[in-house]
Short mmCIF file of C-alpha atoms in Angstrom, two decimals:
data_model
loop_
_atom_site.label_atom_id
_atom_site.label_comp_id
_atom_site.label_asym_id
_atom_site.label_seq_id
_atom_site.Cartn_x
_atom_site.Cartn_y
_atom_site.Cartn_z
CA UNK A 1 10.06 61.74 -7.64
CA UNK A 2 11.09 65.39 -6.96
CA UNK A 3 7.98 65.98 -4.82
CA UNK A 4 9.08 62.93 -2.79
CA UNK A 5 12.64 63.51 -2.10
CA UNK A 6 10.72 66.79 -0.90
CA UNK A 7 10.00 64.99 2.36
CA UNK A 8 13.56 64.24 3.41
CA UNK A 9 16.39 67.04 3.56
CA UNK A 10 20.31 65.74 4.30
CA UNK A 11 23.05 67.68 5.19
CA UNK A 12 26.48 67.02 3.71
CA UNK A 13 27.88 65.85 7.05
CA UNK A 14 24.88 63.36 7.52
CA UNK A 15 25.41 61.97 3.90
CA UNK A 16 28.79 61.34 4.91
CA UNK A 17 28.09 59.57 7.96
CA UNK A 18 25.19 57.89 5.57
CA UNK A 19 22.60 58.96 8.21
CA UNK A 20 19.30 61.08 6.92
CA UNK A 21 18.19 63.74 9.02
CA UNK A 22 14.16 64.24 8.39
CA UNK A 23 12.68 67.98 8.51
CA UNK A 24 9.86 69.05 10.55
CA UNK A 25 7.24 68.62 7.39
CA UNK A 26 3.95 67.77 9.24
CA UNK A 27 3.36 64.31 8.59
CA UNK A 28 -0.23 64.88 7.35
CA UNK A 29 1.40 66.48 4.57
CA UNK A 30 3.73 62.91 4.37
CA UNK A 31 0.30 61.00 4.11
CA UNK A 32 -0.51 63.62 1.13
CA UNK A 33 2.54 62.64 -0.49
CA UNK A 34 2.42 58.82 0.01
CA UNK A 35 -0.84 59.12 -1.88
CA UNK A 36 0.79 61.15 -4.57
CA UNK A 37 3.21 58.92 -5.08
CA UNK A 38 1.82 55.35 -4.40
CA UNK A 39 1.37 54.94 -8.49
CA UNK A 40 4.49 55.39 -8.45
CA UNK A 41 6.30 53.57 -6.51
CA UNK A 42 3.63 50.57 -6.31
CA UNK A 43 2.01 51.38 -3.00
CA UNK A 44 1.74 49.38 0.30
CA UNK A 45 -0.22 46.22 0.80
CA UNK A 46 -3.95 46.80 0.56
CA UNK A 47 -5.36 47.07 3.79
CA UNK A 48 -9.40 47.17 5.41
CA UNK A 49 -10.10 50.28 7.00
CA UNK A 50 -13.20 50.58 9.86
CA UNK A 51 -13.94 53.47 11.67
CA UNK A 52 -10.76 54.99 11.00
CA UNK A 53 -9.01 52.32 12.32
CA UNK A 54 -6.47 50.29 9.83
CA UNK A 55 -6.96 46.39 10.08
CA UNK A 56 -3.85 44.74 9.25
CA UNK A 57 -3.28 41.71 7.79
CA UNK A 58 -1.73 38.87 10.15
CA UNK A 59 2.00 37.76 9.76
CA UNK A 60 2.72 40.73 7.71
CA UNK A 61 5.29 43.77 8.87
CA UNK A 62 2.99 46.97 10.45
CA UNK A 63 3.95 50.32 11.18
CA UNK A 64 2.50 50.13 14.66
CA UNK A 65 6.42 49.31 15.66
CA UNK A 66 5.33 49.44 19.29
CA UNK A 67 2.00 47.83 19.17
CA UNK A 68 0.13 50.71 21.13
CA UNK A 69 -3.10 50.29 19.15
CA UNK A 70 -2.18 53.57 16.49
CA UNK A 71 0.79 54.73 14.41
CA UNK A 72 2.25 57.95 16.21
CA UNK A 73 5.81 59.28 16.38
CA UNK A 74 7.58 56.87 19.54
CA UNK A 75 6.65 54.42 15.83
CA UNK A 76 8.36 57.08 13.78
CA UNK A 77 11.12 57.43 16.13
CA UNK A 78 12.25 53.66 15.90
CA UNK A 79 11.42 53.94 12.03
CA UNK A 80 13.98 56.18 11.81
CA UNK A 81 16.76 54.60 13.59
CA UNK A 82 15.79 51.66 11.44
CA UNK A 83 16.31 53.73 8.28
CA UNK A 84 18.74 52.37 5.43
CA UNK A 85 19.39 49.01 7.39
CA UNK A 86 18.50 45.60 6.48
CA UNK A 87 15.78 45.20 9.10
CA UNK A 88 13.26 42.43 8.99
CA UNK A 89 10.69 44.45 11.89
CA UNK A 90 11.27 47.66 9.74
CA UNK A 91 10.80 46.53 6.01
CA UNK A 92 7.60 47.51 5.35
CA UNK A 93 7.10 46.90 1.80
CA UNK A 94 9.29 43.55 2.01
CA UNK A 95 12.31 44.82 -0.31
CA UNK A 96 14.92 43.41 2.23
CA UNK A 97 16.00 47.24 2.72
CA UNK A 98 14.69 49.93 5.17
CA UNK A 99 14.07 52.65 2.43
CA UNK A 100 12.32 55.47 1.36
CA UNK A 101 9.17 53.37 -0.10
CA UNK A 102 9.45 52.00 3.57
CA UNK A 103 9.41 55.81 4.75
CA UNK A 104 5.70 56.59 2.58
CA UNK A 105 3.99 53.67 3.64
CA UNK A 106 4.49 54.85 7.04
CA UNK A 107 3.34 58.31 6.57
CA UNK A 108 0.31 57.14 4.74
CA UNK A 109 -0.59 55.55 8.06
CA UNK A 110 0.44 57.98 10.55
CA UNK A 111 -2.30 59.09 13.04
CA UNK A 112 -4.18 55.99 12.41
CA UNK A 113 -5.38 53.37 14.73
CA UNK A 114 -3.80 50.26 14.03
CA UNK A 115 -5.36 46.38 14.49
CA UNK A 116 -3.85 42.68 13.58
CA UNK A 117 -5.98 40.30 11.74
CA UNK A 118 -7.05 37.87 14.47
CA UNK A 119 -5.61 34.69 14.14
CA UNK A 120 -8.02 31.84 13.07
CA UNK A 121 -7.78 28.74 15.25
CA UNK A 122 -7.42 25.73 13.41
CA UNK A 123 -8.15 22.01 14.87
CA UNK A 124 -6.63 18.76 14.03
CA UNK A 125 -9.01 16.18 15.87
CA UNK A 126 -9.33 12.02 15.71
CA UNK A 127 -11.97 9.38 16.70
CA UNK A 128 -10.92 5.83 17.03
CA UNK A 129 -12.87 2.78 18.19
CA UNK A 130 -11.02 0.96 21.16
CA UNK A 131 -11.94 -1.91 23.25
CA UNK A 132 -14.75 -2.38 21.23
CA UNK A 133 -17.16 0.08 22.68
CA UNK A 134 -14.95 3.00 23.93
CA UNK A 135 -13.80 5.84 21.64
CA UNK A 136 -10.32 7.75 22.02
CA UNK A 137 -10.21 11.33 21.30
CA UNK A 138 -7.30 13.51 20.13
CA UNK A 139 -7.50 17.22 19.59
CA UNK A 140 -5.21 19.54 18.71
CA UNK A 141 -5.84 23.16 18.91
CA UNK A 142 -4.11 26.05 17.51
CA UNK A 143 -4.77 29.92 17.81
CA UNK A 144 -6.80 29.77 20.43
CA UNK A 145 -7.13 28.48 24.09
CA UNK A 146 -10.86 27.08 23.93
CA UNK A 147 -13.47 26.22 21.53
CA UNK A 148 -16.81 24.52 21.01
CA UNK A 149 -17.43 20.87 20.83
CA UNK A 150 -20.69 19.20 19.55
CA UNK A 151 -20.67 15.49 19.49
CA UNK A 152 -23.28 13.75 17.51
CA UNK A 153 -25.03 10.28 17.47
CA UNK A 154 -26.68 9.08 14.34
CA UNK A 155 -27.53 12.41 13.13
CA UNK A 156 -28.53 13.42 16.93
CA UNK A 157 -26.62 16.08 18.82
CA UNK A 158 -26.08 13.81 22.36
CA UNK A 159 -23.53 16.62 23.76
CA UNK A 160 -22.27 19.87 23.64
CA UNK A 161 -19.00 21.12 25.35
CA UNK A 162 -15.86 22.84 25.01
CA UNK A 163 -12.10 21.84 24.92
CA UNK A 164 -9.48 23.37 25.82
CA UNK A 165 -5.66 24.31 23.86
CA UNK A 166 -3.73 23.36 23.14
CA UNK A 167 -4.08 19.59 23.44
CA UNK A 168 -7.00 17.42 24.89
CA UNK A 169 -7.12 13.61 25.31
CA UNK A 170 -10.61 11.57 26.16
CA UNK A 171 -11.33 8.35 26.29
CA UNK A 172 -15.17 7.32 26.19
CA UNK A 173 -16.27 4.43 27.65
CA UNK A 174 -19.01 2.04 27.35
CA UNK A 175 -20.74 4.04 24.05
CA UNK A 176 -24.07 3.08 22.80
CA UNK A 177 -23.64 1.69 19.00
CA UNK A 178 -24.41 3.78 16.75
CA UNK A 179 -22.49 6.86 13.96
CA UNK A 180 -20.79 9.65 16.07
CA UNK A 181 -19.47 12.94 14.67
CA UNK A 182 -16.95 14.90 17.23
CA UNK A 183 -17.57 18.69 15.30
CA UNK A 184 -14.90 21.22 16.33
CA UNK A 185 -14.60 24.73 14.10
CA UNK A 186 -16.47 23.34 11.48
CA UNK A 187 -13.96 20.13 10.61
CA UNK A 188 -15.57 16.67 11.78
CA UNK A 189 -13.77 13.43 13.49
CA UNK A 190 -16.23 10.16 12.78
CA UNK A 191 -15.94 6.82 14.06
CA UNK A 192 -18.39 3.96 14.44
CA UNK A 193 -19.72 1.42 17.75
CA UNK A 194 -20.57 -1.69 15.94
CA UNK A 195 -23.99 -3.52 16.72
CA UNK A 196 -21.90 -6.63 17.75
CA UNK A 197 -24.08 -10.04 18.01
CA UNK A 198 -24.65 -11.60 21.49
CA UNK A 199 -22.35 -14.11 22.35
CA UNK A 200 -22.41 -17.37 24.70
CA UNK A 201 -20.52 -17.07 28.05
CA UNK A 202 -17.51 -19.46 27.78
CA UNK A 203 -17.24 -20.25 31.89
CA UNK A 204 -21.23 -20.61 32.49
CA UNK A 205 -21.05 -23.45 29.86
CA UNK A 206 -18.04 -25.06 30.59
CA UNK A 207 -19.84 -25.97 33.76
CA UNK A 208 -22.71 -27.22 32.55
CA UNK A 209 -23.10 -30.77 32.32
CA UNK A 210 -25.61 -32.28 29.31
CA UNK A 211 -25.41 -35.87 30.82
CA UNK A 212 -28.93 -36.73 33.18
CA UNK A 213 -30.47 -39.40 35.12
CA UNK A 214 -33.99 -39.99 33.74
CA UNK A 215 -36.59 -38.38 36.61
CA UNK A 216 -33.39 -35.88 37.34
CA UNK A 217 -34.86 -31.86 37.92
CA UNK A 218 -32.27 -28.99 37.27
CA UNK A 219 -33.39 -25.36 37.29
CA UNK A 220 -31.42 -23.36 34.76
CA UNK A 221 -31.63 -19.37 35.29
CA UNK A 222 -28.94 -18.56 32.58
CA UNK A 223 -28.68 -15.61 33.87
CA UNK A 224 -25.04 -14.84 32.53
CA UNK A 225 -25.23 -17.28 30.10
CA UNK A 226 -25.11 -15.00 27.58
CA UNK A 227 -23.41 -11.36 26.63
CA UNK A 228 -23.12 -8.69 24.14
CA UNK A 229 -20.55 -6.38 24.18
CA UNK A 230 -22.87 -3.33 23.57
CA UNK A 231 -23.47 -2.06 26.98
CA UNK A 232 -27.03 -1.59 25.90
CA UNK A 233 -28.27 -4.99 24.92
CA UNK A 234 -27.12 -6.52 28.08
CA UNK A 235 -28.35 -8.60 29.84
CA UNK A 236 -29.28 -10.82 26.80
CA UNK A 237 -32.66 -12.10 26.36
CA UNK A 238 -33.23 -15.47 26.22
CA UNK A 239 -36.14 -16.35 23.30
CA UNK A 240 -36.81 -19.57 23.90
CA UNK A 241 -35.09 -23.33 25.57
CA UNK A 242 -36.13 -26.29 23.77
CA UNK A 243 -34.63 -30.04 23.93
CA UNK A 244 -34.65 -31.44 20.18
CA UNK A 245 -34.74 -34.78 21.00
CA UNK A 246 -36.96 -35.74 23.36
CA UNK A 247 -35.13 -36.85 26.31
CA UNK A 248 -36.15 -33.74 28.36
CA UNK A 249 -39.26 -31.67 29.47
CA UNK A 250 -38.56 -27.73 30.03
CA UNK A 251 -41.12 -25.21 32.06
CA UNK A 252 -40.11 -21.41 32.37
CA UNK A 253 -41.01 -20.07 35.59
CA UNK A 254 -41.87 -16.14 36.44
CA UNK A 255 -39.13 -15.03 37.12
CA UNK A 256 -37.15 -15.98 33.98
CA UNK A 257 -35.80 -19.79 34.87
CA UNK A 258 -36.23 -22.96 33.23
CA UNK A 259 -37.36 -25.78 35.01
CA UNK A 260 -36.19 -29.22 33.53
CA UNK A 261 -37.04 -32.58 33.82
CA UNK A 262 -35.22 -35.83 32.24
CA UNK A 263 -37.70 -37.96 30.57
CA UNK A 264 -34.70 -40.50 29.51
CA UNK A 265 -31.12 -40.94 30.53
CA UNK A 266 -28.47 -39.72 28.66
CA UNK A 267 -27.11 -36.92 27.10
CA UNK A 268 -29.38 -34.20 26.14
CA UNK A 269 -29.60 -31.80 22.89
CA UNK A 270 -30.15 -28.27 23.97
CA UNK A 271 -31.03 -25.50 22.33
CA UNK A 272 -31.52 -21.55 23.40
CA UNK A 273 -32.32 -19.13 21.33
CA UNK A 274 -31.57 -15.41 22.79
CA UNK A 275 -30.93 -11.91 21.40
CA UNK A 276 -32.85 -9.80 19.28
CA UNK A 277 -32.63 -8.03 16.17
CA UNK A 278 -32.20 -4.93 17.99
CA UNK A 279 -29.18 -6.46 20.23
CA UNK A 280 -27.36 -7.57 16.98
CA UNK A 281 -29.71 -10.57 15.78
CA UNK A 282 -30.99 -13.65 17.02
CA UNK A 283 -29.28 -16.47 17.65
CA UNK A 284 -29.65 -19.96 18.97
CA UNK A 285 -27.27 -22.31 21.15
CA UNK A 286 -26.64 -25.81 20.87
CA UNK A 287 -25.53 -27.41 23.74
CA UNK A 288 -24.71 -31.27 24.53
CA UNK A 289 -21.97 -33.11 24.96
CA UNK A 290 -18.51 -32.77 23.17
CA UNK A 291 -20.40 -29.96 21.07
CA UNK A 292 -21.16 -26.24 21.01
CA UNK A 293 -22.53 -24.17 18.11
CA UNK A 294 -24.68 -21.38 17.45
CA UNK A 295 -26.69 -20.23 14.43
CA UNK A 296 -28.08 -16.29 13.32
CA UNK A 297 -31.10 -15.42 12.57
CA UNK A 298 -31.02 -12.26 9.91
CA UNK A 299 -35.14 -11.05 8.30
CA UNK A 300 -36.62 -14.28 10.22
CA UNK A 301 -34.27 -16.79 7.81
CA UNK A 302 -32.41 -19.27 9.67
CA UNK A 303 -28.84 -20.53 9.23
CA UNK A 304 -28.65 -23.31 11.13
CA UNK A 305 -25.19 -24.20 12.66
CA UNK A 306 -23.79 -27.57 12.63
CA UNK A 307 -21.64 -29.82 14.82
#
């Protein structure tokens, strides 16, 4: 320790006023002795040096007091007016005490070019279904003001963008079904369009009457007869229109209509099957009078429904 106190010379008056007055010793010779001593008094934290320049890591005290890019003497200057106070900026070696081991860990680093650690941006991101077929994003973004986005679609990349920091809000609307992965900074966000089964259309039924007058002719388009709430599998297909009892005669036409004819009076059993296996299965429709049901049709097995 005699070689260190070597580096610092006080006059009586200045230990009085409990000041330290520091001698003209080059400071290349005070990065000598910080290596000299560093055994000895545990040395500073362990640092990555490039090119001669000193990477520091993040969040941790650095003798670049000024931030200039390099450790030179307006640094040593506020060093020293720092010196035997309990400064936070100053403390070095993170003993709560602007000291002498503060003092060596500077010199071993005067001259040098000085870098902080980059930050790392960090993401907190979610991916929930709403309205059935629209997906609401939430990112949160940290460290950094934009970033990569890759959005995939049953193992398919379907877009690639960037958001911005630090918070961005989407909604998506009208997604095909399918498994989508939102990938930001390596961390995923997953959420899932259902393939939802074809439905009947409440108000196109509710106006259609089963009751006819035998030798009555209706034409039947049912075009919105039907829907599915995947954008995709609209509009619905219709299979086939059959009457179960009897009592009526149905022709398709061209264009996707159903011609049909009362063979009896009376009320009529209808039934439509529409979908497809790709829309969410097919089903068939019962219609007649006081009575609605539907059945699914799952690997060509049939469930019938029941009224």
């Amino acid at each position: 320790m005699k070689i260190a106190f070597a580096a610092v010379k006080g006059s009586k008056r200045a230990f009085l006023k409990e000041r330290i007055v520091f001698t003209w010793l080059p400071l290349f010779s005070l990065a000598f002795l910080f290596y000299c001593t560093e055994a000895l008094i545990g040395g500073a934290q362990a640092q990555t040096v490039t090119d001669g320049t000193v990477v520091w890591p993040r969040g941790e005290n650095h003798p670049d007091f000024n931030n200039n890019g390099i450790v030179d003497f307006p640094d040593f200057i506020a060093f020293a007016g720092a010196f035997g106070k309990a400064s936070k900026r100053y403390d070095l070696t993170g003993d709560g005490l602007v000291g002498f081991r503060d003092f060596l860990t500077f010199a071993g680093y005067y001259g040098m070019k000085l870098e902080v650690e980059p930050a790392q941006p960090t993401i907190s991101q979610s991916a929930e279904l709403k309205d059935f077929v629209d997906i609401k994003y939430l990112a949160y973004l940290e460290e950094a003001e934009e970033v990569p986005r890759v959005i995939i679609r049953n193992n398919q990349i379907v877009r690639s963008d960037t958001i911005f920091g630090p918070n961005t809000a989407e909604v998506f609307r009208d997604m095909a079904k399918g498994d989508y992965q939102f990938v930001v900074l390596g961390d995923t966000a997953r959420v899932t369009i259902p393939n939802y089964l074809p439905e009947p259309n409440p108000a196109y039924w509710a106006a259609f009457d089963p009751d006819f007058t035998e030798g009555e002719i209706r034409f039947l388009s049912l075009e919105g007869a039907f829907s599915d709430k995947n954008v995709e599998d609209n509009p619905v297909g219709i299979r086939e229109v059959v009457d179960i009892d009897d009592h009526i005669e149905v022709v398709s036409d061209s264009l996707g209509g159903y011609s049909i004819t009362a063979l009896k009076g009376g009320t009529t059993k209808l039934k439509i099957e529409f979908g497809s296996e790709e829309g969410g299965g097919a089903r068939s429709y019962y219609r007649y009078k006081n009575c609605t049901c539907s059945s699914i049709y799952y690997a060509n097995s049939n469930s019938p429904g029941f009224c």
